[in-house]
mmCIF file of N, CA and C and ligand atoms in Angstrom:
data_model
loop_
_atom_site.group_PDB
_atom_site.id
_atom_site.type_symbol
_atom_site.label_atom_id
_atom_site.label_comp_id
_atom_site.label_asym_id
_atom_site.label_seq_id
_atom_site.Cartn_x
_atom_site.Cartn_y
_atom_site.Cartn_z
ATOM 1 N N MET C 22 0.826 -1.215 -0.152
ATOM 2 C CA MET C 22 -0.300 -0.044 0.004
ATOM 3 C C MET C 22 0.928 1.107 0.065
ATOM 4 N N SER C 23 0.434 1.277 -0.266
ATOM 5 C CA SER C 23 1.276 3.650 -1.035
ATOM 6 C C SER C 23 0.680 4.365 0.119
ATOM 7 N N ASP C 24 2.554 4.885 0.413
ATOM 8 C CA ASP C 24 2.641 5.731 1.831
ATOM 9 C C ASP C 24 2.869 6.825 2.101
ATOM 10 N N THR C 25 2.002 7.259 0.569
ATOM 11 C CA THR C 25 1.791 8.440 -0.237
ATOM 12 C C THR C 25 1.274 9.146 1.024
ATOM 13 N N LEU C 26 0.621 10.161 1.266
ATOM 14 C CA LEU C 26 -1.142 11.051 1.814
ATOM 15 C C LEU C 26 -2.272 10.350 1.206
ATOM 16 N N PHE C 27 -2.091 10.182 0.003
ATOM 17 C CA PHE C 27 -3.119 9.269 -0.460
ATOM 18 C C PHE C 27 -3.460 8.226 0.485
ATOM 19 N N GLY C 28 -1.947 7.388 0.447
ATOM 20 C CA GLY C 28 -2.526 5.955 0.858
ATOM 21 C C GLY C 28 -2.822 5.898 2.343
ATOM 22 N N LYS C 29 -2.541 7.153 2.621
ATOM 23 C CA LYS C 29 -3.150 7.045 4.191
ATOM 24 C C LYS C 29 -4.212 7.563 4.016
ATOM 25 N N ILE C 30 -4.941 7.863 2.964
ATOM 26 C CA ILE C 30 -6.474 8.632 4.094
ATOM 27 C C ILE C 30 -7.275 7.557 2.912
ATOM 28 N N ILE C 31 -6.949 6.387 1.743
ATOM 29 C CA ILE C 31 -7.096 5.400 1.912
ATOM 30 C C ILE C 31 -7.138 4.290 3.717
ATOM 31 N N ARG C 32 -5.826 4.028 3.714
ATOM 32 C CA ARG C 32 -6.454 3.323 5.137
ATOM 33 C C ARG C 32 -6.865 4.337 5.943
ATOM 34 N N ARG C 33 -7.484 5.263 6.052
ATOM 35 C CA ARG C 33 -7.932 5.994 6.864
ATOM 36 C C ARG C 33 -7.307 6.849 8.194
ATOM 37 N N GLU C 34 -5.809 6.659 8.276
ATOM 38 C CA GLU C 34 -5.216 7.880 8.777
ATOM 39 C C GLU C 34 -5.169 8.999 8.281
ATOM 40 N N VAL C 35 -6.204 8.963 7.472
ATOM 41 C CA VAL C 35 -5.308 10.816 6.590
ATOM 42 C C VAL C 35 -6.593 10.795 6.650
ATOM 43 N N PRO C 36 -7.947 12.195 7.711
ATOM 44 C CA PRO C 36 -9.417 12.400 7.628
ATOM 45 C C PRO C 36 -9.269 12.594 5.774
ATOM 46 N N ALA C 37 -10.642 12.878 5.651
ATOM 47 C CA ALA C 37 -11.435 13.110 4.157
ATOM 48 C C ALA C 37 -12.352 13.195 3.775
ATOM 49 N N ASP C 38 -13.028 13.845 2.909
ATOM 50 C CA ASP C 38 -14.690 13.995 2.882
ATOM 51 C C ASP C 38 -14.574 13.050 1.151
ATOM 52 N N ILE C 39 -14.550 12.010 2.053
ATOM 53 C CA ILE C 39 -14.729 10.791 0.197
ATOM 54 C C ILE C 39 -16.054 10.868 0.328
ATOM 55 N N VAL C 40 -16.537 10.925 -0.691
ATOM 56 C CA VAL C 40 -17.707 10.526 -1.424
ATOM 57 C C VAL C 40 -18.068 9.469 -1.901
ATOM 58 N N TYR C 41 -17.558 9.389 -3.061
ATOM 59 C CA TYR C 41 -17.100 7.612 -3.331
ATOM 60 C C TYR C 41 -15.857 6.597 -3.734
ATOM 61 N N GLU C 42 -16.807 5.220 -3.189
ATOM 62 C CA GLU C 42 -16.082 4.356 -3.090
ATOM 63 C C GLU C 42 -16.512 3.404 -3.974
ATOM 64 N N ASP C 43 -15.700 2.467 -3.997
ATOM 65 C CA ASP C 43 -16.256 0.263 -4.427
ATOM 66 C C ASP C 43 -14.734 -0.060 -4.669
ATOM 67 N N GLU C 44 -14.518 -1.071 -5.054
ATOM 68 C CA GLU C 44 -13.459 -2.130 -4.411
ATOM 69 C C GLU C 44 -11.880 -1.865 -4.454
ATOM 70 N N ASP C 45 -12.481 -0.807 -5.925
ATOM 71 C CA ASP C 45 -10.601 -0.670 -6.494
ATOM 72 C C ASP C 45 -10.676 0.911 -6.430
ATOM 73 N N VAL C 46 -11.393 1.977 -6.583
ATOM 74 C CA VAL C 46 -11.089 3.608 -6.477
ATOM 75 C C VAL C 46 -12.101 3.927 -5.612
ATOM 76 N N LEU C 47 -11.656 4.944 -4.622
ATOM 77 C CA LEU C 47 -11.970 5.991 -3.795
ATOM 78 C C LEU C 47 -12.055 7.477 -4.284
ATOM 79 N N GLY C 48 -12.744 7.955 -4.497
ATOM 80 C CA GLY C 48 -12.990 9.645 -4.158
ATOM 81 C C GLY C 48 -13.565 10.377 -3.250
ATOM 82 N N PHE C 49 -12.822 11.449 -2.973
ATOM 83 C CA PHE C 49 -13.257 12.199 -2.075
ATOM 84 C C PHE C 49 -12.636 14.067 -2.606
ATOM 85 N N ASN C 50 -13.475 14.825 -1.337
ATOM 86 C CA ASN C 50 -13.099 16.414 -2.152
ATOM 87 C C ASN C 50 -12.058 16.922 -2.276
ATOM 88 N N ASP C 51 -11.165 17.777 -2.889
ATOM 89 C CA ASP C 51 -9.699 18.007 -2.990
ATOM 90 C C ASP C 51 -9.565 19.147 -1.187
ATOM 91 N N ILE C 52 -9.110 19.408 -0.997
ATOM 92 C CA ILE C 52 -8.593 19.898 0.246
ATOM 93 C C ILE C 52 -8.507 21.330 -0.755
ATOM 94 N N SER C 53 -7.468 22.472 -1.405
ATOM 95 C CA SER C 53 -8.252 22.912 -1.722
ATOM 96 C C SER C 53 -9.312 23.001 -3.340
ATOM 97 N N PRO C 54 -10.141 22.931 -3.368
ATOM 98 C CA PRO C 54 -11.641 23.213 -4.169
ATOM 99 C C PRO C 54 -10.905 24.672 -5.802
ATOM 100 N N GLN C 55 -10.323 24.118 -6.586
ATOM 101 C CA GLN C 55 -9.899 25.155 -7.414
ATOM 102 C C GLN C 55 -11.247 25.314 -8.912
ATOM 103 N N ALA C 56 -12.372 24.531 -8.661
ATOM 104 C CA ALA C 56 -13.234 25.027 -9.039
ATOM 105 C C ALA C 56 -14.897 24.129 -7.880
ATOM 106 N N PRO C 57 -16.695 24.981 -8.132
ATOM 107 C CA PRO C 57 -17.063 24.324 -7.548
ATOM 108 C C PRO C 57 -17.518 22.892 -7.065
ATOM 109 N N LEU C 58 -17.146 21.842 -8.022
ATOM 110 C CA LEU C 58 -16.311 20.645 -7.707
ATOM 111 C C LEU C 58 -15.804 20.433 -8.228
ATOM 112 N N HIS C 59 -14.816 20.038 -7.548
ATOM 113 C CA HIS C 59 -13.162 19.472 -7.611
ATOM 114 C C HIS C 59 -13.289 18.061 -6.290
ATOM 115 N N VAL C 60 -12.972 16.685 -7.161
ATOM 116 C CA VAL C 60 -13.034 15.502 -6.409
ATOM 117 C C VAL C 60 -11.993 14.681 -7.017
ATOM 118 N N LEU C 61 -11.045 14.274 -5.677
ATOM 119 C CA LEU C 61 -10.275 13.138 -6.495
ATOM 120 C C LEU C 61 -10.400 11.987 -6.518
ATOM 121 N N PHE C 62 -10.257 11.377 -7.958
ATOM 122 C CA PHE C 62 -10.319 10.004 -7.559
ATOM 123 C C PHE C 62 -8.910 9.458 -7.715
ATOM 124 N N ILE C 63 -8.925 7.872 -6.646
ATOM 125 C CA ILE C 63 -7.807 7.382 -7.054
ATOM 126 C C ILE C 63 -8.335 6.503 -7.094
ATOM 127 N N PRO C 64 -7.445 5.262 -7.603
ATOM 128 C CA PRO C 64 -6.813 3.308 -7.422
ATOM 129 C C PRO C 64 -6.288 3.283 -6.195
ATOM 130 N N LYS C 65 -7.104 1.774 -5.628
ATOM 131 C CA LYS C 65 -6.654 0.813 -3.868
ATOM 132 C C LYS C 65 -4.837 1.432 -4.390
ATOM 133 N N LYS C 66 -4.969 0.440 -5.896
ATOM 134 C CA LYS C 66 -3.366 0.227 -5.932
ATOM 135 C C LYS C 66 -2.568 1.529 -5.862
ATOM 136 N N PRO C 67 -1.763 1.683 -5.219
ATOM 137 C CA PRO C 67 -0.547 2.433 -5.362
ATOM 138 C C PRO C 67 0.173 1.914 -6.239
ATOM 139 N N LEU C 68 -0.739 3.095 -7.040
ATOM 140 C CA LEU C 68 0.599 3.095 -8.847
ATOM 141 C C LEU C 68 1.075 4.561 -8.894
ATOM 142 N N ALA C 69 1.912 5.755 -8.650
ATOM 143 C CA ALA C 69 2.649 6.474 -8.268
ATOM 144 C C ALA C 69 2.434 7.697 -9.367
ATOM 145 N N THR C 70 1.486 7.274 -10.550
ATOM 146 C CA THR C 70 2.404 8.111 -11.278
ATOM 147 C C THR C 70 1.459 7.788 -12.784
ATOM 148 N N ILE C 71 1.009 8.254 -13.854
ATOM 149 C CA ILE C 71 0.406 7.290 -14.900
ATOM 150 C C ILE C 71 1.298 6.458 -15.826
ATOM 151 N N ASP C 72 2.495 7.572 -15.983
ATOM 152 C CA ASP C 72 3.964 7.078 -16.733
ATOM 153 C C ASP C 72 4.528 5.224 -15.897
ATOM 154 N N ASP C 73 3.158 4.596 -14.251
ATOM 155 C CA ASP C 73 3.752 3.401 -13.656
ATOM 156 C C ASP C 73 2.636 2.534 -14.697
ATOM 157 N N ALA C 74 1.408 2.403 -14.655
ATOM 158 C CA ALA C 74 0.570 1.930 -15.223
ATOM 159 C C ALA C 74 0.832 0.908 -16.989
ATOM 160 N N ARG C 75 0.736 -0.503 -16.143
ATOM 161 C CA ARG C 75 0.823 -0.879 -17.389
ATOM 162 C C ARG C 75 0.025 -1.533 -18.038
ATOM 163 N N ALA C 76 -0.436 -2.013 -18.723
ATOM 164 C CA ALA C 76 -1.125 -3.021 -19.791
ATOM 165 C C ALA C 76 -1.890 -2.868 -19.015
ATOM 166 N N ASP C 77 -1.146 -4.850 -18.001
ATOM 167 C CA ASP C 77 -2.479 -5.226 -16.899
ATOM 168 C C ASP C 77 -3.075 -4.443 -16.015
ATOM 169 N N ASP C 78 -2.803 -3.157 -15.950
ATOM 170 C CA ASP C 78 -3.737 -1.676 -15.353
ATOM 171 C C ASP C 78 -4.590 -1.367 -15.926
ATOM 172 N N ALA C 79 -5.085 -2.512 -17.226
ATOM 173 C CA ALA C 79 -5.710 -0.529 -18.115
ATOM 174 C C ALA C 79 -7.782 -1.568 -17.667
ATOM 175 N N LEU C 80 -7.902 -2.160 -17.001
ATOM 176 C CA LEU C 80 -9.192 -2.568 -16.588
ATOM 177 C C LEU C 80 -9.108 -1.682 -15.449
ATOM 178 N N LEU C 81 -8.733 -1.614 -14.114
ATOM 179 C CA LEU C 81 -8.124 -0.296 -13.836
ATOM 180 C C LEU C 81 -8.421 0.653 -13.812
ATOM 181 N N LEU C 82 -7.741 1.691 -14.917
ATOM 182 C CA LEU C 82 -7.724 2.111 -15.451
ATOM 183 C C LEU C 82 -9.099 2.610 -16.017
ATOM 184 N N GLY C 83 -9.379 2.426 -16.483
ATOM 185 C CA GLY C 83 -10.695 2.150 -17.146
ATOM 186 C C GLY C 83 -11.958 2.420 -16.142
ATOM 187 N N ARG C 84 -11.302 1.563 -14.901
ATOM 188 C CA ARG C 84 -12.888 1.609 -14.471
ATOM 189 C C ARG C 84 -12.352 3.410 -12.969
ATOM 190 N N LEU C 85 -11.500 3.346 -13.497
ATOM 191 C CA LEU C 85 -11.098 4.966 -12.266
ATOM 192 C C LEU C 85 -12.317 5.618 -13.306
ATOM 193 N N MET C 86 -11.908 5.814 -14.600
ATOM 194 C CA MET C 86 -12.590 7.077 -15.680
ATOM 195 C C MET C 86 -13.527 7.446 -15.320
ATOM 196 N N LEU C 87 -14.602 5.500 -15.604
ATOM 197 C CA LEU C 87 -16.014 5.108 -15.371
ATOM 198 C C LEU C 87 -16.350 6.134 -13.469
ATOM 199 N N ALA C 88 -15.706 5.854 -12.602
ATOM 200 C CA ALA C 88 -15.519 5.914 -11.458
ATOM 201 C C ALA C 88 -15.469 7.742 -11.426
ATOM 202 N N ALA C 89 -15.139 8.323 -12.125
ATOM 203 C CA ALA C 89 -15.045 10.215 -12.351
ATOM 204 C C ALA C 89 -16.365 10.828 -13.283
ATOM 205 N N ALA C 90 -16.835 9.490 -14.266
ATOM 206 C CA ALA C 90 -17.374 10.164 -15.951
ATOM 207 C C ALA C 90 -19.023 10.323 -14.269
ATOM 208 N N GLY C 91 -18.875 9.599 -13.823
ATOM 209 C CA GLY C 91 -20.490 8.316 -13.149
ATOM 210 C C GLY C 91 -20.724 9.243 -12.386
ATOM 211 N N TYR C 92 -19.710 9.920 -11.278
ATOM 212 C CA TYR C 92 -19.834 10.706 -10.288
ATOM 213 C C TYR C 92 -20.248 11.944 -10.680
ATOM 214 N N ALA C 93 -20.212 12.758 -12.177
ATOM 215 C CA ALA C 93 -20.086 13.520 -12.481
ATOM 216 C C ALA C 93 -21.493 13.698 -13.297
ATOM 217 N N ARG C 94 -21.292 11.794 -14.064
ATOM 218 C CA ARG C 94 -23.728 12.211 -14.047
ATOM 219 C C ARG C 94 -24.366 12.380 -12.487
ATOM 220 N N ALA C 95 -23.831 11.436 -11.810
ATOM 221 C CA ALA C 95 -24.433 11.639 -10.703
ATOM 222 C C ALA C 95 -25.211 13.087 -10.105
ATOM 223 N N GLN C 96 -24.018 13.296 -10.883
ATOM 224 C CA GLN C 96 -24.135 15.244 -9.141
ATOM 225 C C GLN C 96 -24.440 15.884 -10.463
ATOM 226 N N GLY C 97 -25.019 15.734 -11.111
ATOM 227 C CA GLY C 97 -26.092 16.724 -12.859
ATOM 228 C C GLY C 97 -25.537 17.004 -13.756
ATOM 229 N N VAL C 98 -23.584 17.320 -13.240
ATOM 230 C CA VAL C 98 -22.593 18.100 -14.204
ATOM 231 C C VAL C 98 -22.801 17.821 -15.552
ATOM 232 N N ALA C 99 -23.019 16.435 -15.858
ATOM 233 C CA ALA C 99 -22.172 16.109 -17.386
ATOM 234 C C ALA C 99 -22.823 17.154 -18.211
ATOM 235 N N ALA C 100 -23.785 17.325 -18.654
ATOM 236 C CA ALA C 100 -24.481 17.699 -19.400
ATOM 237 C C ALA C 100 -23.797 19.078 -19.865
ATOM 238 N N ASP C 101 -23.758 19.913 -18.647
ATOM 239 C CA ASP C 101 -22.886 21.196 -18.702
ATOM 240 C C ASP C 101 -21.320 20.609 -19.145
ATOM 241 N N GLY C 102 -21.040 19.941 -18.720
ATOM 242 C CA GLY C 102 -19.560 19.756 -18.501
ATOM 243 C C GLY C 102 -18.447 19.627 -17.096
ATOM 244 N N TYR C 103 -17.325 18.931 -17.442
ATOM 245 C CA TYR C 103 -16.512 19.348 -17.174
ATOM 246 C C TYR C 103 -14.768 19.063 -17.225
ATOM 247 N N ARG C 104 -14.235 19.044 -16.506
ATOM 248 C CA ARG C 104 -12.875 18.535 -17.267
ATOM 249 C C ARG C 104 -12.375 17.482 -16.046
ATOM 250 N N LEU C 105 -12.143 16.026 -16.398
ATOM 251 C CA LEU C 105 -10.928 15.465 -16.440
ATOM 252 C C LEU C 105 -9.366 15.798 -16.164
ATOM 253 N N VAL C 106 -8.466 15.594 -14.471
ATOM 254 C CA VAL C 106 -7.295 15.906 -15.378
ATOM 255 C C VAL C 106 -6.223 15.264 -14.924
ATOM 256 N N VAL C 107 -5.134 14.824 -15.899
ATOM 257 C CA VAL C 107 -4.497 13.583 -14.385
ATOM 258 C C VAL C 107 -1.928 14.138 -14.662
ATOM 259 N N ASN C 108 -2.592 14.903 -13.707
ATOM 260 C CA ASN C 108 -0.948 15.541 -14.014
ATOM 261 C C ASN C 108 -0.147 14.296 -13.337
ATOM 262 N N CYS C 109 1.156 13.870 -14.314
ATOM 263 C CA CYS C 109 2.099 13.440 -14.729
ATOM 264 C C CYS C 109 3.476 14.274 -13.699
ATOM 265 N N ASN C 110 4.022 13.802 -13.364
ATOM 266 C CA ASN C 110 4.979 14.089 -12.514
ATOM 267 C C ASN C 110 6.060 16.257 -12.688
ATOM 268 N N ALA C 111 7.394 16.394 -12.647
ATOM 269 C CA ALA C 111 7.386 17.586 -12.147
ATOM 270 C C ALA C 111 6.938 18.699 -13.435
ATOM 271 N N HIS C 112 6.679 18.638 -14.788
ATOM 272 C CA HIS C 112 6.162 19.485 -15.479
ATOM 273 C C HIS C 112 4.763 18.776 -15.669
ATOM 274 N N GLY C 113 4.143 17.482 -15.455
ATOM 275 C CA GLY C 113 2.270 17.566 -15.740
ATOM 276 C C GLY C 113 2.441 18.839 -14.189
ATOM 277 N N GLY C 114 2.836 18.680 -13.215
ATOM 278 C CA GLY C 114 2.296 19.459 -12.248
ATOM 279 C C GLY C 114 2.230 18.867 -11.100
ATOM 280 N N GLN C 115 2.310 17.347 -11.132
ATOM 281 C CA GLN C 115 2.170 16.533 -10.087
ATOM 282 C C GLN C 115 2.789 16.824 -8.394
ATOM 283 N N THR C 116 2.069 16.674 -7.556
ATOM 284 C CA THR C 116 1.825 17.028 -6.057
ATOM 285 C C THR C 116 1.974 15.652 -5.762
ATOM 286 N N VAL C 117 1.126 14.816 -5.367
ATOM 287 C CA VAL C 117 1.582 13.829 -5.057
ATOM 288 C C VAL C 117 1.003 12.353 -5.675
ATOM 289 N N PHE C 118 2.314 11.767 -4.807
ATOM 290 C CA PHE C 118 2.989 10.679 -6.304
ATOM 291 C C PHE C 118 2.239 9.735 -5.659
ATOM 292 N N HIS C 119 0.253 9.586 -5.626
ATOM 293 C CA HIS C 119 -0.361 8.060 -5.554
ATOM 294 C C HIS C 119 -0.960 9.072 -7.164
ATOM 295 N N LEU C 120 -1.565 7.974 -8.310
ATOM 296 C CA LEU C 120 -2.206 8.148 -9.052
ATOM 297 C C LEU C 120 -3.637 8.709 -9.015
ATOM 298 N N HIS C 121 -3.520 9.745 -9.526
ATOM 299 C CA HIS C 121 -4.955 10.739 -8.689
ATOM 300 C C HIS C 121 -5.920 11.231 -10.425
ATOM 301 N N VAL C 122 -6.729 11.061 -10.527
ATOM 302 C CA VAL C 122 -7.805 12.109 -12.091
ATOM 303 C C VAL C 122 -8.479 12.743 -10.996
ATOM 304 N N HIS C 123 -8.444 14.887 -11.497
ATOM 305 C CA HIS C 123 -8.990 15.676 -10.551
ATOM 306 C C HIS C 123 -10.171 15.533 -11.968
ATOM 307 N N LEU C 124 -11.543 15.789 -10.796
ATOM 308 C CA LEU C 124 -13.846 16.511 -11.778
ATOM 309 C C LEU C 124 -13.114 17.098 -11.281
ATOM 310 N N LEU C 125 -13.305 17.933 -12.345
ATOM 311 C CA LEU C 125 -13.270 19.338 -11.527
ATOM 312 C C LEU C 125 -14.960 20.580 -13.374
ATOM 313 N N ALA C 126 -15.719 20.978 -11.897
ATOM 314 C CA ALA C 126 -16.717 20.998 -12.599
ATOM 315 C C ALA C 126 -17.976 22.282 -11.891
ATOM 316 N N GLY C 127 -18.511 22.592 -12.554
ATOM 317 C CA GLY C 127 -19.399 24.003 -11.769
ATOM 318 C C GLY C 127 -19.759 25.070 -12.401
ATOM 319 N N ARG C 128 -18.466 25.129 -13.659
ATOM 320 C CA ARG C 128 -17.806 26.723 -14.256
ATOM 321 C C ARG C 128 -17.627 26.345 -15.808
ATOM 322 N N ARG C 129 -17.014 26.865 -15.921
ATOM 323 C CA ARG C 129 -16.166 27.031 -17.694
ATOM 324 C C ARG C 129 -15.294 26.746 -17.512
ATOM 325 N N MET C 130 -14.547 25.392 -17.889
ATOM 326 C CA MET C 130 -12.933 25.766 -17.567
ATOM 327 C C MET C 130 -12.383 26.042 -19.113
ATOM 328 N N HIS C 131 -11.022 26.419 -18.844
ATOM 329 C CA HIS C 131 -10.308 27.476 -20.174
ATOM 330 C C HIS C 131 -8.931 26.526 -20.981
ATOM 331 N N TRP C 132 -8.857 27.022 -21.619
ATOM 332 C CA TRP C 132 -8.575 25.966 -22.694
ATOM 333 C C TRP C 132 -7.126 27.700 -23.517
ATOM 334 N N PRO C 133 -6.082 27.034 -23.808
ATOM 335 C CA PRO C 133 -4.749 26.228 -22.929
ATOM 336 C C PRO C 133 -4.927 25.991 -20.814
ATOM 337 N N PRO C 134 -4.478 24.985 -20.550
ATOM 338 C CA PRO C 134 -4.418 25.197 -19.454
ATOM 339 C C PRO C 134 -3.048 26.290 -19.045
ATOM 340 N N GLY C 135 -2.710 26.438 -17.876
ATOM 341 C CA GLY C 135 -1.744 27.208 -17.218
ATOM 342 C C GLY C 135 -0.700 25.942 -16.833
HETATM 343 P P1 5GP T 213 -1.690 16.920 -8.404
HETATM 344 O O1 5GP T 213 -1.121 18.515 -8.747
HETATM 345 O O2 5GP T 213 -0.472 16.326 -6.969
HETATM 346 O O3 5GP T 213 -2.462 16.435 -9.527
HETATM 347 O O4 5GP T 213 -3.013 17.150 -7.210
HETATM 348 C C1 5GP T 213 -2.442 17.314 -5.684
HETATM 349 C C2 5GP T 213 -3.886 17.755 -4.951
HETATM 350 O O5 5GP T 213 -4.240 16.685 -3.902
HETATM 351 C C3 5GP T 213 -4.351 19.244 -5.414
HETATM 352 O O6 5GP T 213 -4.864 19.308 -6.146
HETATM 353 C C4 5GP T 213 -3.847 19.132 -3.733
HETATM 354 O O7 5GP T 213 -5.245 20.282 -3.385
HETATM 355 C C5 5GP T 213 -4.391 18.228 -3.464
HETATM 356 N N1 5GP T 213 -4.654 17.754 -1.736
HETATM 357 C C6 5GP T 213 -3.911 17.698 -1.111
HETATM 358 N N2 5GP T 213 -3.403 17.787 0.511
HETATM 359 C C7 5GP T 213 -4.578 17.391 0.382
HETATM 360 C C8 5GP T 213 -5.003 16.705 1.687
HETATM 361 O O8 5GP T 213 -4.327 16.144 2.626
HETATM 362 N N3 5GP T 213 -6.478 16.232 1.375
HETATM 363 C C9 5GP T 213 -7.344 16.411 -0.007
HETATM 364 N N4 5GP T 213 -8.373 16.022 0.506
HETATM 365 N N5 5GP T 213 -6.609 16.980 -0.705
HETATM 366 C C10 5GP T 213 -5.493 16.847 -0.784
#
């Protein structure tokens, strides 16, 4: 199990506002929301970055994306739209090295991102 902050959230050693959980995926509100809805979806398997994922993680990655999309639909933000973001390593702006998908919704997003 990952010894990162998010590993501790999975093990309930660090509190988080958990809004989604299934066998493979946990979703919790970002502590510093960048949109009215900002949820982080993480695999319970401790992959540090998307660069660490391999072919046998394909099903898990699919479940991760579907969890985020399903949550957005359930929250009623899918029709207006939303953004899913995966930051990878330094240039991607990744700060927590347990793979996570940001779900950002509730406002119009800008492009290109900063
Ligand atoms: P990254 O920059 O790695 O893509 O995203 C890490 C995210 O984790 C950031 O959006 C940051 O606000 C969030 N975060 C950092 N520490 C905590 C925490 O203790 N609890 C929660 N819920 N989110 C956190």
